[in-house]
Coordinates of C-alpha atoms and ligand atoms in Angstrom, one line a residue:
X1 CA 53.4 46.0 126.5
X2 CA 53.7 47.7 129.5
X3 CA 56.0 50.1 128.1
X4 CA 54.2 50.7 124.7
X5 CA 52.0 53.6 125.4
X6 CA 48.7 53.1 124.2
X7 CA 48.9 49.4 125.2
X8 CA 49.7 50.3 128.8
X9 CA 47.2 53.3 129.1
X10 CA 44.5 50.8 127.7
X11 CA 45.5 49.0 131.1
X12 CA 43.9 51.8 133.0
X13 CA 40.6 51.1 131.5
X14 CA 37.5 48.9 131.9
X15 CA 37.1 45.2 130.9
X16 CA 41.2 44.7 130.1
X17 CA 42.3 41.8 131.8
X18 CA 42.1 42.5 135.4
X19 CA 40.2 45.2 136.4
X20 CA 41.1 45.9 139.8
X21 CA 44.8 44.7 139.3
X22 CA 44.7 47.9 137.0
X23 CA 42.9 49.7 139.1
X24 CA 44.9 49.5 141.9
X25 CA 48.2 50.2 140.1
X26 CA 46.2 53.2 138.8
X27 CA 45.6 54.5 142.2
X28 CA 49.3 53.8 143.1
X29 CA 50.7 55.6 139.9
X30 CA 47.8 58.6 141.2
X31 CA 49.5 58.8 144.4
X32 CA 52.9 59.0 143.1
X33 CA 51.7 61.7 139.9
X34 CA 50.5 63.8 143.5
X35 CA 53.4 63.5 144.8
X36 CA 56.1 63.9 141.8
X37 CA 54.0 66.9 140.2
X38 CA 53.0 64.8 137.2
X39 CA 49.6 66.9 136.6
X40 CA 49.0 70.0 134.4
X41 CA 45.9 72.2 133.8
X42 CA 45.1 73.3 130.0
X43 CA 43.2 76.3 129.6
X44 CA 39.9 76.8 127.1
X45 CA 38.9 80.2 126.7
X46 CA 35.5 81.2 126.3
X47 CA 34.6 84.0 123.9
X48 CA 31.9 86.8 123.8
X49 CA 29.6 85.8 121.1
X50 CA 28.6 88.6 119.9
X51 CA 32.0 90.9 119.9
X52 CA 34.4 87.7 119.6
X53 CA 36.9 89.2 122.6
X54 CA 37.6 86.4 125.4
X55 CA 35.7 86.4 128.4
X56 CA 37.2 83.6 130.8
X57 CA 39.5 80.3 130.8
X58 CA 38.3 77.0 131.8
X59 CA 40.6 75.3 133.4
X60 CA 41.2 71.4 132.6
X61 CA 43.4 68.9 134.3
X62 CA 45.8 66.6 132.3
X63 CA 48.1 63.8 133.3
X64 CA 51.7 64.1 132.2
X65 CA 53.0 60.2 132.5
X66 CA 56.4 60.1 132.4
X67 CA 55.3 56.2 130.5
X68 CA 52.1 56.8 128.9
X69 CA 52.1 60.5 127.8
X70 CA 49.2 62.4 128.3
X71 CA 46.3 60.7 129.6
X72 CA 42.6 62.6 129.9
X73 CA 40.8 63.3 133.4
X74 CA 38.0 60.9 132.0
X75 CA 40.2 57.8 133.1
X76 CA 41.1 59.1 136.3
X77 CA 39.3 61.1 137.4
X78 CA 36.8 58.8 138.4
X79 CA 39.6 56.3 139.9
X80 CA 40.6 59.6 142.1
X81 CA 37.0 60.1 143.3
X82 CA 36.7 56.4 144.5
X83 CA 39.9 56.5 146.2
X84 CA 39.8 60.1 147.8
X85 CA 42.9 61.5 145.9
X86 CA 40.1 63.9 144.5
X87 CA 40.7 65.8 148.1
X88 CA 44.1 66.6 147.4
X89 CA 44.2 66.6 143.6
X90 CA 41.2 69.0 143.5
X91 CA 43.2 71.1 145.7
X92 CA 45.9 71.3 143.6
X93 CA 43.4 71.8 140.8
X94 CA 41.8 75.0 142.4
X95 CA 45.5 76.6 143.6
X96 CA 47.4 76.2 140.4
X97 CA 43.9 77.7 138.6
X98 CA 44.4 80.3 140.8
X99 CA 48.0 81.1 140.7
X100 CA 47.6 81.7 136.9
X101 CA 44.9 83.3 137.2
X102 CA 46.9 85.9 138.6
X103 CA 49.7 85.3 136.5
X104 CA 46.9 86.5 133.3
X105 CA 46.0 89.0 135.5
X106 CA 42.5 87.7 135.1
X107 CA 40.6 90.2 137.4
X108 CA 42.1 92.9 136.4
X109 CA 41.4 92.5 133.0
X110 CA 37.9 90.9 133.7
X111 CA 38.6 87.4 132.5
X112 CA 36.6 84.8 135.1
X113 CA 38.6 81.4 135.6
X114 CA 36.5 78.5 135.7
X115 CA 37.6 75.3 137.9
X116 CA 35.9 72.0 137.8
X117 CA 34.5 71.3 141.3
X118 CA 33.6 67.3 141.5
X119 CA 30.7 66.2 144.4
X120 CA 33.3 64.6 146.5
X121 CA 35.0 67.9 147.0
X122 CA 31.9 69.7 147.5
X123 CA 30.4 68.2 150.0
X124 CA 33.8 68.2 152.4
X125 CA 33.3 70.2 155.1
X126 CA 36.0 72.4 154.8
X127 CA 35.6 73.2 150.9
X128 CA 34.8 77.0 151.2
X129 CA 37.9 77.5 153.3
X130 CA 40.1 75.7 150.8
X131 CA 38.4 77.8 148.5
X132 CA 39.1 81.2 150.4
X133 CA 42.9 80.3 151.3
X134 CA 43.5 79.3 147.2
X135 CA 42.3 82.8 146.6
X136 CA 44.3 84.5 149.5
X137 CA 47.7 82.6 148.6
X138 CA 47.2 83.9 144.6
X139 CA 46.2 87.2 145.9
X140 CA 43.0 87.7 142.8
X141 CA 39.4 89.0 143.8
X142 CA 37.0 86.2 144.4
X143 CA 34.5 87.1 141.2
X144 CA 37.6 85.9 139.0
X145 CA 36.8 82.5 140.2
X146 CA 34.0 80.9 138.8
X147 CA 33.0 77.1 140.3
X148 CA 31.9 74.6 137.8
X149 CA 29.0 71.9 139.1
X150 CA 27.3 69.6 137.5
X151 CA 23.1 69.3 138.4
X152 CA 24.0 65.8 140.0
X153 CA 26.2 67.6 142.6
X154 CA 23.6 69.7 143.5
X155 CA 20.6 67.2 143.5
X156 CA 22.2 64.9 145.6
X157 CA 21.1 67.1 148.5
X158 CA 19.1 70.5 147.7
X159 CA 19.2 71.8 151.2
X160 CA 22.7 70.8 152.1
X161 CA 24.0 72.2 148.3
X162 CA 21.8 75.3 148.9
X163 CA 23.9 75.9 152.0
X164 CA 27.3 75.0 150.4
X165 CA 26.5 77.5 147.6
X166 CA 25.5 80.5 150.1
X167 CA 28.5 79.8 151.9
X168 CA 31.2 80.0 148.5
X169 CA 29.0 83.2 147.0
X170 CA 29.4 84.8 150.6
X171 CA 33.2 85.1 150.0
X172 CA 32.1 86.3 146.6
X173 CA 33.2 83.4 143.7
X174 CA 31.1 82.6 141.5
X175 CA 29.2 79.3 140.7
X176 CA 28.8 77.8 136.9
X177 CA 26.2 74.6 136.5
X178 CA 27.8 72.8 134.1
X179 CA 26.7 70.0 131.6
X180 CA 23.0 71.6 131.9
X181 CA 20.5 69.5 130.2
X182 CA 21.9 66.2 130.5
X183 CA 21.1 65.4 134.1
X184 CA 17.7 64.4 135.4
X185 CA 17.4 67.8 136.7
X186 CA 13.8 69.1 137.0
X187 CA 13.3 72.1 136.1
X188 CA 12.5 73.7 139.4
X189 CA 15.9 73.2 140.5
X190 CA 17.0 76.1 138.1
X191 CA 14.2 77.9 139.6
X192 CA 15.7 78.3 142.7
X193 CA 19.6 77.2 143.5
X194 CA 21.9 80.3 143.8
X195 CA 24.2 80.1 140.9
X196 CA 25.5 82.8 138.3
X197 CA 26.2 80.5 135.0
X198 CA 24.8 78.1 133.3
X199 CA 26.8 76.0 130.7
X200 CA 24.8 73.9 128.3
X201 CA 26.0 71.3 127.2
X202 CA 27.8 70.3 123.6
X203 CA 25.1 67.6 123.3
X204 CA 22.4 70.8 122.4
X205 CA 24.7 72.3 119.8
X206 CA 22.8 70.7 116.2
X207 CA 24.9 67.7 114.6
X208 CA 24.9 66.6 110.8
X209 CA 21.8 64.4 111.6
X210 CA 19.9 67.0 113.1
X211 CA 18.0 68.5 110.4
X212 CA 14.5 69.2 111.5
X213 CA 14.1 72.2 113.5
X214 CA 13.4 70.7 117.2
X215 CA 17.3 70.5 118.2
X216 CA 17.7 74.4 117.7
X217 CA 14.3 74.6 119.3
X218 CA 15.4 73.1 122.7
X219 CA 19.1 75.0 122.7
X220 CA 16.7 78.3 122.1
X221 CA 14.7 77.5 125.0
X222 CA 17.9 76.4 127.4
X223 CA 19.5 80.0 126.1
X224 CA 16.1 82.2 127.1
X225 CA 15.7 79.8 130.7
X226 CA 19.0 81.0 131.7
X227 CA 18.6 84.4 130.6
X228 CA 15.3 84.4 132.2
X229 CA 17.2 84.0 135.4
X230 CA 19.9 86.6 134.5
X231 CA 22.3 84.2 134.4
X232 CA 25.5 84.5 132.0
X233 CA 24.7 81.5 129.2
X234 CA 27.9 79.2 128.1
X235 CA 27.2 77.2 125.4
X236 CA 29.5 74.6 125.0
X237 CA 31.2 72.4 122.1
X238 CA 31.3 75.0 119.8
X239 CA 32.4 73.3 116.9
X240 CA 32.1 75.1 113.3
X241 CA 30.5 78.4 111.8
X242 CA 27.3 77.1 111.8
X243 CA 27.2 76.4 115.8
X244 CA 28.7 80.6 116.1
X245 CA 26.1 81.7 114.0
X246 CA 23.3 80.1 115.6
X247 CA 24.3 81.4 118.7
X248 CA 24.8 84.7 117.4
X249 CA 21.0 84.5 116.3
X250 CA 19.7 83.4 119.2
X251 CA 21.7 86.0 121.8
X252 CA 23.4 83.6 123.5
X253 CA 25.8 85.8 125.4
X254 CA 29.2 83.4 125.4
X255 CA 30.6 80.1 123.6
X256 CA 33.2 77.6 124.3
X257 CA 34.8 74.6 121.6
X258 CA 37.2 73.5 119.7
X259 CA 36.1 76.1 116.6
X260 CA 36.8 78.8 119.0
X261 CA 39.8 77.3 120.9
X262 CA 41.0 73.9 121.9
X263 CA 42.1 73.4 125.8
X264 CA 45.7 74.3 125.9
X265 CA 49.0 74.6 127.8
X266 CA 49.2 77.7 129.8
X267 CA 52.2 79.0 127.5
X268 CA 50.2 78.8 124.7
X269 CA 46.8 80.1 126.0
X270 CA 48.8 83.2 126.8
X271 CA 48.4 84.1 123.2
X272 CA 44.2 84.0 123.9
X273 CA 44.7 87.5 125.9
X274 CA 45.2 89.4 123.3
X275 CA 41.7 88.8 122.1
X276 CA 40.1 91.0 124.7
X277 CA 38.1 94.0 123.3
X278 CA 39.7 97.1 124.3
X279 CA 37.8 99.0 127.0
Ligands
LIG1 P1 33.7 69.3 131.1 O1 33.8 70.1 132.4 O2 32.3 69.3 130.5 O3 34.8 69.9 130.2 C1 34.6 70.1 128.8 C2 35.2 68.9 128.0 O4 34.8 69.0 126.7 C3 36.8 68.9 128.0 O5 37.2 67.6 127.9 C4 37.0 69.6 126.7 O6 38.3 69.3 126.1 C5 35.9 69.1 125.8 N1 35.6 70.0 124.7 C6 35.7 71.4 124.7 N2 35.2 71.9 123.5 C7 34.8 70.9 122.8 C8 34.2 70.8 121.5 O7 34.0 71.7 120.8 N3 33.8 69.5 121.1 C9 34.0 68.4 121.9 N4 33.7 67.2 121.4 N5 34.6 68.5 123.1 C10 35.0 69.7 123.6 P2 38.3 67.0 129.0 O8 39.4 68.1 129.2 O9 38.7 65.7 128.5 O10 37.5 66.9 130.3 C11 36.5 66.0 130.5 C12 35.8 66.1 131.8 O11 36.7 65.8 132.9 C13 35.3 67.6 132.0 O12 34.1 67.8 131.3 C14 35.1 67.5 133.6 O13 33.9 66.9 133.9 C15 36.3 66.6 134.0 N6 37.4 67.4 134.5 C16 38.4 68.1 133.7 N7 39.2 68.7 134.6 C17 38.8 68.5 135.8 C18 39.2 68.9 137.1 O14 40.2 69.7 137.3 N8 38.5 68.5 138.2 C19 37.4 67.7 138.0 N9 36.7 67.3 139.2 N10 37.0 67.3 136.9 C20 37.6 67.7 135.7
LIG2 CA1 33.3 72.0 133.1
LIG3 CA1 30.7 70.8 130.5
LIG4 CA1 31.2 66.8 131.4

């Protein structure tokens, strides 16, 4: 089984035989994917609502396995946190964002990159610098960069986060909470944490059950809370017409999902450039 690919990736998961037999073969096969350049980044783009011209990439890490094809940060990303290959991994993550960021000529044209920052990262010492020298080596103006955190990064220490995020806006990124809504946040924390996005999360968008109006009532009020702080709104999982429209209606600025654009290679997100409204 080890060879069959959906057998063998199921290996890397939860509750199959043993756990931290798998775990640790994960961790070895993480170190060697570092080492042999196993590890690719697909790019989302996220779209003006209102005129439809792309506005930014997210940028999302893959695993290419040479055994078990493509596998989804969801499995090991987490196995990377534990083990501190996030450190180097989210390194890689934040150069290679970079370097094609320049490649699009993302500043230029006014496209923001977004790179997913995870709490280990964040709270290293020497994060901003890593930050600065990613940006220096690709040679692109820092507001191309936007930083992705989720409230749970931030919460875990106000002050210190507070300090962390002064720091990366003083070389002039940007900073994207991400998932908004589905943390324990309070409120106040939106109130006062220097940040320039806010991305709500897919789980707002209205499903098939939702037919009363109190799920569009709560992704109204997350879209007029950000604006209230002048932040640029994302909403996320974007799915269908329906989800465009609404947004649409309610003024949320941008959107990002599948009905839009799924993640994809760099050679094919290419093609997304063209969707930029002329100047
Ligand atoms: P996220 O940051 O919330 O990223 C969005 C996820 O939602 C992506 O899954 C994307 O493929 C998926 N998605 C986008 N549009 C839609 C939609 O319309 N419907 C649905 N159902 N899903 C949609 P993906 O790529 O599997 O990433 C999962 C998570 O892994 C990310 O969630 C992020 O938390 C983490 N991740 C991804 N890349 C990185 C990275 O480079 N570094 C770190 N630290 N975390 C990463
Ligand atoms: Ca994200
Ligand atoms: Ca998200
Ligand atoms: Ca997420």
């Amino acid at each position: 089984a080890k060879h069959d690919g959906k057998n063998a990736v199921r290996t890397y998961s939860a509750g199959m035989g043993d756990e931290t037999a798998a775990r640790m073969d994960l961790e070895r096969d993480l170190r060697e994917a570092l080492r042999n350049g196993e590890f690719v980044l697909h790019y989302q783009g996220q779209f003006d609502v209102a005129s439809g011209a792309l506005s930014g990439y997210e940028a999302l890490v893959r695993w290419q396995h040479p055994v078990h094809g493509m596998i989804a940060p969801g499995r090991f990303i987490p196995v990377a946190e534990d083990s501190g290959l996030i450190g180097p991994l989210g390194t890689w993550v934040l150069r290679e964002a970079c370097r094609q960021a320049r490649a699009w000529r993302a500043d230029e044209r006014g496209l923001t990159m977004s790179v997913n920052v995870s709490p280990v990262q964040f709270d290293t010492a020497d994060f901003a610098r890593l930050v600065q020298e990613a940006l220096e080596e690709a040679g692109i103006r820092p507001e191309c960069l936007m930083l992705e955190l989720t409230e749970s990064t931030v919460l875990r220490d106000v002050a210190s986060a507070t300090q962390q995020l002064q720091r990366l806006r003083a070389l002039g990124v940007r900073i994207a909470l991400d998932d908004f809504g589905t943390g324990q946040s309070a409120l106040s924390l939106l109130r006062h944490i220097p940040i320039d996005q806010l991305k709500i999360d897919r789980s707002f968008l209205p499903g098939p059950d939702d037919t009363d109006e109190s799920a569009q009532v709560f992704l109204r009020l997350l879209v007029m809370l950000g604006q209230a702080r002048r932040l640029n709104v994302v909403a996320e999982g974007v799915e269908n017409a329906e989800h465009q429209a609404l947004l649409r209606e309610m003024g949320c600025p941008t959107a990002q999902g599948f009905y839009l654009s799924r993640p994809l290679p760099a050679h094919q997100a290419t093609a997304l450039l063209p969707q930029i409204a002329a100047p």
